Amino acid sequence: MAAKSQEGSKKNIFQFQDLKTVPDEIKDYSPSLQNELTPILIDNGSFQCRAGWMSDERPSLVFRNAVAKSRGKKDGEMEILIGNDISNIELVRWSLKSQFDHDVVTHYDAQEQIFDHIFSRLGINTQGSVEHPVVLTECVCNPNYSRQSMNELLFECYHVPQAAFGIDSLYSLYYNQPMPENNNALVISSGYQVSHILPVVNGKFDPRSCKRINIGGNHCVGYMQRLLQLKYPSHAAQITLSRAQEIVHDHSYIATDYHEELAYWLNEEYSSEKECVMQLPYSQPAGGQNVGVKDEEKERLRREKQGRRLQEINCKKLQEKLLEEEARLKKLLKIRKLESNENKLKAALAKEGFQTIEEFHLAIENLTMVTKKRSEKLKKLQASIQTAKKQENSSVEEKPVDVTEKKQKDTSPEVKEWLEGLRTRRQKILDTRQQRQQRKEELSNRRSAASIERMRMISKLAHDPNIRDDGSLRGGHKRPKDDTFGMNDEDWMVYRHISKDAGDSDSEKEQEELGEIENVLKKHDPNFLADEDKSHVLDLESYYQLTVGIERVRVPEVVFQPSMLGVEQAGLAEIIEFILKKYPPDIQNNLVQNVFVTGGNAQYPNFCSRLERELLAVRPFQSTFKVHRASNFSLDAWFGMRRWARSVQNLTTVSITRQDYEEKGGEYLKEHELSNQYIPTPINL
């Protein structure tokens, strides 16, 4: 949850957390896990992946189901980052890739990288194979081609002994409500990419009546980002998807009655109470450095500091080059001592790459001259750097003189009185200009109102049946005695002196006098500039704040009204009503007695209350229904997989073995109460 920054009057101001992820550690691969061939449970969600051993109480790995490429720090090559390895997802948003298209796995290169990450972090170190059964989730009504590619990846690439597939929302239902054979339920699952309504009749999922809505948490986050970027265009770059996601998760809620909630938001007191203010990060300008120094002086100091740094870098490079040349010269001089032994001398010259003795002596002379010049240049450069450092240290030790304080001490009572008179004169000029401007605005507003009234009267007369074409009245009617002042342009001649006075407000004489007074005050009054600066201070804290108001309730409403996003699909309530009408009344009644809500996008406050209200509207009068929710929207699917895998006497009976894969094809599925229904692909003859 977002942390509040202050209490009291600013109790609704929240700081963005911008949490950084911690890379997953490599777990211990104990001999017991290896010898007992403990199954691996993988909840492969479109937002998060949760993986662990069946013997664990909680999943060992929980990470974002995404793959990104980033350039390495050492060699510059591209490295693959997966899940929690991505510390700041906004930096690699451009290269972010998921294996999902909506909720169907289609990009198996990314899926292979995800599996590599899972198996390596679980500590599996067997070469060429994963010798453990795998229990994996798949989407509702998963296409045969997608399952075939997944089986091919598991059996051909990782050589797993067997794999079982199930639906995540049904696993979540099984964890919260272990299903007997005659159990009936209507599962509402809203995830990151899509939302599903799954009817469970007599303990078995009915795929022919299930429906999908292409709205999920991803759409809510994008909608929140667009709304805030339109509202605050100056902060569009800082309103990232991660921050929009934080607002959606921590501050959004579902309205029990959306239209009634909108009416409440029109109340100023209600809106001010419900609004939450998100504080964007900003840097406060340093106020204690270089006091009294002008911008030009700061720029000069910056350039000098930058130039000195370049000098130090050049000095270091020059010193390294000089050491190399001196070592080379020392080596050549050592070889020259071998001139008495001709054979050793020739061997040494050949080793160093010299063809003749003359070339060798010429190299010594050139190298001696170069080292001498480079040594002199290095000494001068070092002396220049030392001098610059001494000057900087001496300037730092000197106590800066506060010009304002000095002026205040030196100002006599007579000068103060004179400055006060100038300030009073300046204020009178400003007040006079403001009054004239106000009179000018009032005059302009009155003329505009009179012009509008004149157009209204013209329109009224044009439609009056008592007015003839020549403008005379029929039947002896008399014109109404309205106030017609201002209908004619001549009426405004009486205000010529006002217009003249208003125009004189910007006279050159007055402007020059005001400029002279301000120049004198700037030179002699130490408080003048301080007062002027205070009036133009920008409150950076309030400038970098995002007020999230009606967006809190508008964004999650798209689950019930997809048309708000331009998606031409029915909402959650309409789909539920459509599904229920497919069954006879007795089964309808059984289904609504156990409406189960799960999925990460269903954990908004008041979601179940809103669902109850929608069911009350579509169900018959005085009929009953019950809405239940998952105990843990994020982990219940994995907990349900663990409970189900432990309850099965022989996991092989509900799993696809390697023999099944080779004989019946990759699309084959062994059905169970929490899985999809297997429908073989027709063979085209």
mmCIF file with all atom_site columns, C-alpha atoms in Angstrom, residues 179-301:
data_model
loop_
_atom_site.group_PDB
_atom_site.id
_atom_site.type_symbol
_atom_site.label_atom_id
_atom_site.label_alt_id
_atom_site.label_comp_id
_atom_site.label_asym_id
_atom_site.label_entity_id
_atom_site.label_seq_id
_atom_site.pdbx_PDB_ins_code
_atom_site.Cartn_x
_atom_site.Cartn_y
_atom_site.Cartn_z
_atom_site.occupancy
_atom_site.B_iso_or_equiv
_atom_site.pdbx_formal_charge
_atom_site.auth_seq_id
_atom_site.auth_comp_id
_atom_site.auth_asym_id
_atom_site.auth_atom_id
_atom_site.pdbx_PDB_model_num
ATOM 1   C CA . MET A 1 179 ? -15.898 -29.638 -4.933  1.00 0.00 ? 179 MET A CA 1
ATOM 2   C CA . PRO A 1 180 ? -18.053 -32.731 -4.473  1.00 0.00 ? 180 PRO A CA 1
ATOM 3   C CA . GLU A 1 181 ? -19.508 -34.418 -7.533  1.00 0.00 ? 181 GLU A CA 1
ATOM 4   C CA . ASN A 1 182 ? -22.781 -32.494 -7.379  1.00 0.00 ? 182 ASN A CA 1
ATOM 5   C CA . ASN A 1 183 ? -21.262 -29.092 -6.651  1.00 0.00 ? 183 ASN A CA 1
ATOM 6   C CA . ASN A 1 184 ? -22.486 -26.135 -8.737  1.00 0.00 ? 184 ASN A CA 1
ATOM 7   C CA . ALA A 1 185 ? -20.779 -22.767 -8.976  1.00 0.00 ? 185 ALA A CA 1
ATOM 8   C CA . LEU A 1 186 ? -20.528 -19.708 -11.180 1.00 0.00 ? 186 LEU A CA 1
ATOM 9   C CA . VAL A 1 187 ? -16.879 -18.644 -11.215 1.00 0.00 ? 187 VAL A CA 1
ATOM 10  C CA . ILE A 1 188 ? -16.116 -14.975 -11.973 1.00 0.00 ? 188 ILE A CA 1
ATOM 11  C CA . SER A 1 189 ? -12.429 -14.660 -12.822 1.00 0.00 ? 189 SER A CA 1
ATOM 12  C CA . SER A 1 190 ? -10.973 -11.274 -13.771 1.00 0.00 ? 190 SER A CA 1
ATOM 13  C CA . GLY A 1 191 ? -7.280  -11.368 -14.608 1.00 0.00 ? 191 GLY A CA 1
ATOM 14  C CA . TYR A 1 192 ? -4.631  -9.148  -16.131 1.00 0.00 ? 192 TYR A CA 1
ATOM 15  C CA . GLN A 1 193 ? -5.679  -9.491  -19.770 1.00 0.00 ? 193 GLN A CA 1
ATOM 16  C CA . VAL A 1 194 ? -9.210  -10.950 -19.815 1.00 0.00 ? 194 VAL A CA 1
ATOM 17  C CA . SER A 1 195 ? -12.161 -11.813 -17.588 1.00 0.00 ? 195 SER A CA 1
ATOM 18  C CA . HIS A 1 196 ? -14.035 -15.123 -17.636 1.00 0.00 ? 196 HIS A CA 1
ATOM 19  C CA . ILE A 1 197 ? -17.406 -16.369 -16.394 1.00 0.00 ? 197 ILE A CA 1
ATOM 20  C CA . LEU A 1 198 ? -17.213 -20.148 -15.922 1.00 0.00 ? 198 LEU A CA 1
ATOM 21  C CA . PRO A 1 199 ? -20.255 -22.253 -14.989 1.00 0.00 ? 199 PRO A CA 1
ATOM 22  C CA . VAL A 1 200 ? -19.499 -25.420 -13.009 1.00 0.00 ? 200 VAL A CA 1
ATOM 23  C CA . VAL A 1 201 ? -22.413 -27.852 -13.187 1.00 0.00 ? 201 VAL A CA 1
ATOM 24  C CA . ASN A 1 202 ? -22.482 -31.074 -11.142 1.00 0.00 ? 202 ASN A CA 1
ATOM 25  C CA . GLY A 1 203 ? -18.831 -30.673 -10.206 1.00 0.00 ? 203 GLY A CA 1
ATOM 26  C CA . LYS A 1 204 ? -17.589 -30.314 -13.805 1.00 0.00 ? 204 LYS A CA 1
ATOM 27  C CA . PHE A 1 205 ? -16.718 -27.252 -15.847 1.00 0.00 ? 205 PHE A CA 1
ATOM 28  C CA . ASP A 1 206 ? -19.136 -26.589 -18.736 1.00 0.00 ? 206 ASP A CA 1
ATOM 29  C CA . PRO A 1 207 ? -17.024 -25.060 -21.556 1.00 0.00 ? 207 PRO A CA 1
ATOM 30  C CA . ARG A 1 208 ? -19.983 -24.634 -23.939 1.00 0.00 ? 208 ARG A CA 1
ATOM 31  C CA . SER A 1 209 ? -21.578 -21.929 -21.787 1.00 0.00 ? 209 SER A CA 1
ATOM 32  C CA . CYS A 1 210 ? -18.488 -20.045 -20.569 1.00 0.00 ? 210 CYS A CA 1
ATOM 33  C CA . LYS A 1 211 ? -17.775 -16.546 -21.857 1.00 0.00 ? 211 LYS A CA 1
ATOM 34  C CA . ARG A 1 212 ? -14.771 -14.251 -22.050 1.00 0.00 ? 212 ARG A CA 1
ATOM 35  C CA . ILE A 1 213 ? -14.568 -10.435 -21.845 1.00 0.00 ? 213 ILE A CA 1
ATOM 36  C CA . ASN A 1 214 ? -11.432 -8.832  -23.261 1.00 0.00 ? 214 ASN A CA 1
ATOM 37  C CA . ILE A 1 215 ? -11.076 -6.504  -20.285 1.00 0.00 ? 215 ILE A CA 1
ATOM 38  C CA . GLY A 1 216 ? -8.607  -6.971  -17.442 1.00 0.00 ? 216 GLY A CA 1
ATOM 39  C CA . GLY A 1 217 ? -6.219  -5.229  -15.119 1.00 0.00 ? 217 GLY A CA 1
ATOM 40  C CA . ASN A 1 218 ? -3.934  -4.209  -17.979 1.00 0.00 ? 218 ASN A CA 1
ATOM 41  C CA . HIS A 1 219 ? -6.747  -2.173  -19.562 1.00 0.00 ? 219 HIS A CA 1
ATOM 42  C CA . CYS A 1 220 ? -7.552  -0.485  -16.242 1.00 0.00 ? 220 CYS A CA 1
ATOM 43  C CA . VAL A 1 221 ? -3.925  0.540   -15.773 1.00 0.00 ? 221 VAL A CA 1
ATOM 44  C CA . GLY A 1 222 ? -3.685  1.936   -19.313 1.00 0.00 ? 222 GLY A CA 1
ATOM 45  C CA . TYR A 1 223 ? -6.974  3.799   -18.849 1.00 0.00 ? 223 TYR A CA 1
ATOM 46  C CA . MET A 1 224 ? -5.757  5.376   -15.607 1.00 0.00 ? 224 MET A CA 1
ATOM 47  C CA . GLN A 1 225 ? -2.502  6.453   -17.260 1.00 0.00 ? 225 GLN A CA 1
ATOM 48  C CA . ARG A 1 226 ? -4.306  8.102   -20.193 1.00 0.00 ? 226 ARG A CA 1
ATOM 49  C CA . LEU A 1 227 ? -6.752  9.939   -17.936 1.00 0.00 ? 227 LEU A CA 1
ATOM 50  C CA . LEU A 1 228 ? -3.988  11.353  -15.743 1.00 0.00 ? 228 LEU A CA 1
ATOM 51  C CA . GLN A 1 229 ? -1.781  12.283  -18.696 1.00 0.00 ? 229 GLN A CA 1
ATOM 52  C CA . LEU A 1 230 ? -4.666  14.223  -20.250 1.00 0.00 ? 230 LEU A CA 1
ATOM 53  C CA . LYS A 1 231 ? -5.322  15.865  -16.897 1.00 0.00 ? 231 LYS A CA 1
ATOM 54  C CA . TYR A 1 232 ? -1.659  16.715  -16.247 1.00 0.00 ? 232 TYR A CA 1
ATOM 55  C CA . PRO A 1 233 ? 0.076   17.052  -19.643 1.00 0.00 ? 233 PRO A CA 1
ATOM 56  C CA . SER A 1 234 ? 3.111   18.718  -18.061 1.00 0.00 ? 234 SER A CA 1
ATOM 57  C CA . HIS A 1 235 ? 3.803   15.510  -16.079 1.00 0.00 ? 235 HIS A CA 1
ATOM 58  C CA . ALA A 1 236 ? 2.971   13.037  -18.857 1.00 0.00 ? 236 ALA A CA 1
ATOM 59  C CA . ALA A 1 237 ? 6.473   11.537  -18.845 1.00 0.00 ? 237 ALA A CA 1
ATOM 60  C CA . GLN A 1 238 ? 6.400   10.943  -15.074 1.00 0.00 ? 238 GLN A CA 1
ATOM 61  C CA . ILE A 1 239 ? 2.984   9.265   -15.147 1.00 0.00 ? 239 ILE A CA 1
ATOM 62  C CA . THR A 1 240 ? 4.305   5.846   -16.085 1.00 0.00 ? 240 THR A CA 1
ATOM 63  C CA . LEU A 1 241 ? 2.399   2.584   -16.334 1.00 0.00 ? 241 LEU A CA 1
ATOM 64  C CA . SER A 1 242 ? 4.003   1.396   -13.092 1.00 0.00 ? 242 SER A CA 1
ATOM 65  C CA . ARG A 1 243 ? 2.733   4.437   -11.196 1.00 0.00 ? 243 ARG A CA 1
ATOM 66  C CA . ALA A 1 244 ? -0.683  4.178   -12.819 1.00 0.00 ? 244 ALA A CA 1
ATOM 67  C CA . GLN A 1 245 ? -0.745  0.540   -11.729 1.00 0.00 ? 245 GLN A CA 1
ATOM 68  C CA . GLU A 1 246 ? 0.104   1.578   -8.170  1.00 0.00 ? 246 GLU A CA 1
ATOM 69  C CA . ILE A 1 247 ? -2.815  4.029   -8.145  1.00 0.00 ? 247 ILE A CA 1
ATOM 70  C CA . VAL A 1 248 ? -5.212  1.419   -9.550  1.00 0.00 ? 248 VAL A CA 1
ATOM 71  C CA . HIS A 1 249 ? -4.166  -1.245  -7.048  1.00 0.00 ? 249 HIS A CA 1
ATOM 72  C CA . ASP A 1 250 ? -4.037  0.949   -3.946  1.00 0.00 ? 250 ASP A CA 1
ATOM 73  C CA . HIS A 1 251 ? -6.620  3.702   -4.457  1.00 0.00 ? 251 HIS A CA 1
ATOM 74  C CA . SER A 1 252 ? -9.319  2.559   -6.880  1.00 0.00 ? 252 SER A CA 1
ATOM 75  C CA . TYR A 1 253 ? -12.638 1.032   -5.863  1.00 0.00 ? 253 TYR A CA 1
ATOM 76  C CA . ILE A 1 254 ? -15.832 -0.248  -7.443  1.00 0.00 ? 254 ILE A CA 1
ATOM 77  C CA . ALA A 1 255 ? -18.996 1.821   -6.986  1.00 0.00 ? 255 ALA A CA 1
ATOM 78  C CA . THR A 1 256 ? -21.960 -0.167  -5.732  1.00 0.00 ? 256 THR A CA 1
ATOM 79  C CA . ASP A 1 257 ? -24.179 2.187   -7.753  1.00 0.00 ? 257 ASP A CA 1
ATOM 80  C CA . TYR A 1 258 ? -22.089 3.968   -10.372 1.00 0.00 ? 258 TYR A CA 1
ATOM 81  C CA . HIS A 1 259 ? -24.538 6.735   -11.302 1.00 0.00 ? 259 HIS A CA 1
ATOM 82  C CA . GLU A 1 260 ? -25.324 7.460   -7.665  1.00 0.00 ? 260 GLU A CA 1
ATOM 83  C CA . GLU A 1 261 ? -21.593 7.613   -6.933  1.00 0.00 ? 261 GLU A CA 1
ATOM 84  C CA . LEU A 1 262 ? -21.104 10.140  -9.741  1.00 0.00 ? 262 LEU A CA 1
ATOM 85  C CA . ALA A 1 263 ? -23.828 12.297  -8.204  1.00 0.00 ? 263 ALA A CA 1
ATOM 86  C CA . TYR A 1 264 ? -21.981 12.192  -4.868  1.00 0.00 ? 264 TYR A CA 1
ATOM 87  C CA . TRP A 1 265 ? -18.769 13.323  -6.552  1.00 0.00 ? 265 TRP A CA 1
ATOM 88  C CA . LEU A 1 266 ? -20.545 16.505  -7.685  1.00 0.00 ? 266 LEU A CA 1
ATOM 89  C CA . ASN A 1 267 ? -20.652 17.499  -4.025  1.00 0.00 ? 267 ASN A CA 1
ATOM 90  C CA . GLU A 1 268 ? -17.543 19.535  -3.253  1.00 0.00 ? 268 GLU A CA 1
ATOM 91  C CA . GLU A 1 269 ? -17.236 18.295  0.329   1.00 0.00 ? 269 GLU A CA 1
ATOM 92  C CA . TYR A 1 270 ? -17.573 14.657  -0.730  1.00 0.00 ? 270 TYR A CA 1
ATOM 93  C CA . SER A 1 271 ? -15.060 15.008  -3.547  1.00 0.00 ? 271 SER A CA 1
ATOM 94  C CA . SER A 1 272 ? -12.503 16.804  -1.369  1.00 0.00 ? 272 SER A CA 1
ATOM 95  C CA . GLU A 1 273 ? -12.829 14.050  1.219   1.00 0.00 ? 273 GLU A CA 1
ATOM 96  C CA . LYS A 1 274 ? -12.524 11.207  -1.307  1.00 0.00 ? 274 LYS A CA 1
ATOM 97  C CA . GLU A 1 275 ? -9.737  12.681  -3.437  1.00 0.00 ? 275 GLU A CA 1
ATOM 98  C CA . CYS A 1 276 ? -6.258  11.331  -2.934  1.00 0.00 ? 276 CYS A CA 1
ATOM 99  C CA . VAL A 1 277 ? -3.172  13.304  -3.897  1.00 0.00 ? 277 VAL A CA 1
ATOM 100 C CA . MET A 1 278 ? -0.182  11.436  -5.309  1.00 0.00 ? 278 MET A CA 1
ATOM 101 C CA . GLN A 1 279 ? 3.168   13.139  -4.807  1.00 0.00 ? 279 GLN A CA 1
ATOM 102 C CA . LEU A 1 280 ? 5.554   12.816  -7.741  1.00 0.00 ? 280 LEU A CA 1
ATOM 103 C CA . PRO A 1 281 ? 9.267   12.815  -6.883  1.00 0.00 ? 281 PRO A CA 1
ATOM 104 C CA . TYR A 1 282 ? 11.067  16.111  -7.398  1.00 0.00 ? 282 TYR A CA 1
ATOM 105 C CA . SER A 1 283 ? 14.387  17.663  -6.393  1.00 0.00 ? 283 SER A CA 1
ATOM 106 C CA . GLN A 1 284 ? 14.402  20.765  -4.244  1.00 0.00 ? 284 GLN A CA 1
ATOM 107 C CA . PRO A 1 285 ? 16.955  23.308  -5.507  1.00 0.00 ? 285 PRO A CA 1
ATOM 108 C CA . ALA A 1 286 ? 19.855  23.770  -3.122  1.00 0.00 ? 286 ALA A CA 1
ATOM 109 C CA . GLY A 1 287 ? 19.646  27.087  -1.356  1.00 0.00 ? 287 GLY A CA 1
ATOM 110 C CA . GLY A 1 288 ? 22.832  27.222  0.719   1.00 0.00 ? 288 GLY A CA 1
ATOM 111 C CA . GLN A 1 289 ? 25.492  26.991  -1.969  1.00 0.00 ? 289 GLN A CA 1
ATOM 112 C CA . ASN A 1 290 ? 27.159  29.912  -3.745  1.00 0.00 ? 290 ASN A CA 1
ATOM 113 C CA . VAL A 1 291 ? 25.152  32.523  -1.828  1.00 0.00 ? 291 VAL A CA 1
ATOM 114 C CA . GLY A 1 292 ? 25.379  35.943  -3.462  1.00 0.00 ? 292 GLY A CA 1
ATOM 115 C CA . VAL A 1 293 ? 27.004  34.592  -6.606  1.00 0.00 ? 293 VAL A CA 1
ATOM 116 C CA . LYS A 1 294 ? 25.375  35.515  -9.903  1.00 0.00 ? 294 LYS A CA 1
ATOM 117 C CA . ASP A 1 295 ? 24.430  33.027  -12.584 1.00 0.00 ? 295 ASP A CA 1
ATOM 118 C CA . GLU A 1 296 ? 27.407  34.072  -14.674 1.00 0.00 ? 296 GLU A CA 1
ATOM 119 C CA . GLU A 1 297 ? 29.718  33.442  -11.758 1.00 0.00 ? 297 GLU A CA 1
ATOM 120 C CA . LYS A 1 298 ? 28.228  29.998  -11.200 1.00 0.00 ? 298 LYS A CA 1
ATOM 121 C CA . GLU A 1 299 ? 28.647  29.145  -14.859 1.00 0.00 ? 299 GLU A CA 1
ATOM 122 C CA . ARG A 1 300 ? 32.260  30.337  -14.761 1.00 0.00 ? 300 ARG A CA 1
ATOM 123 C CA . LEU A 1 301 ? 32.986  28.207  -11.691 1.00 0.00 ? 301 LEU A CA 1
#
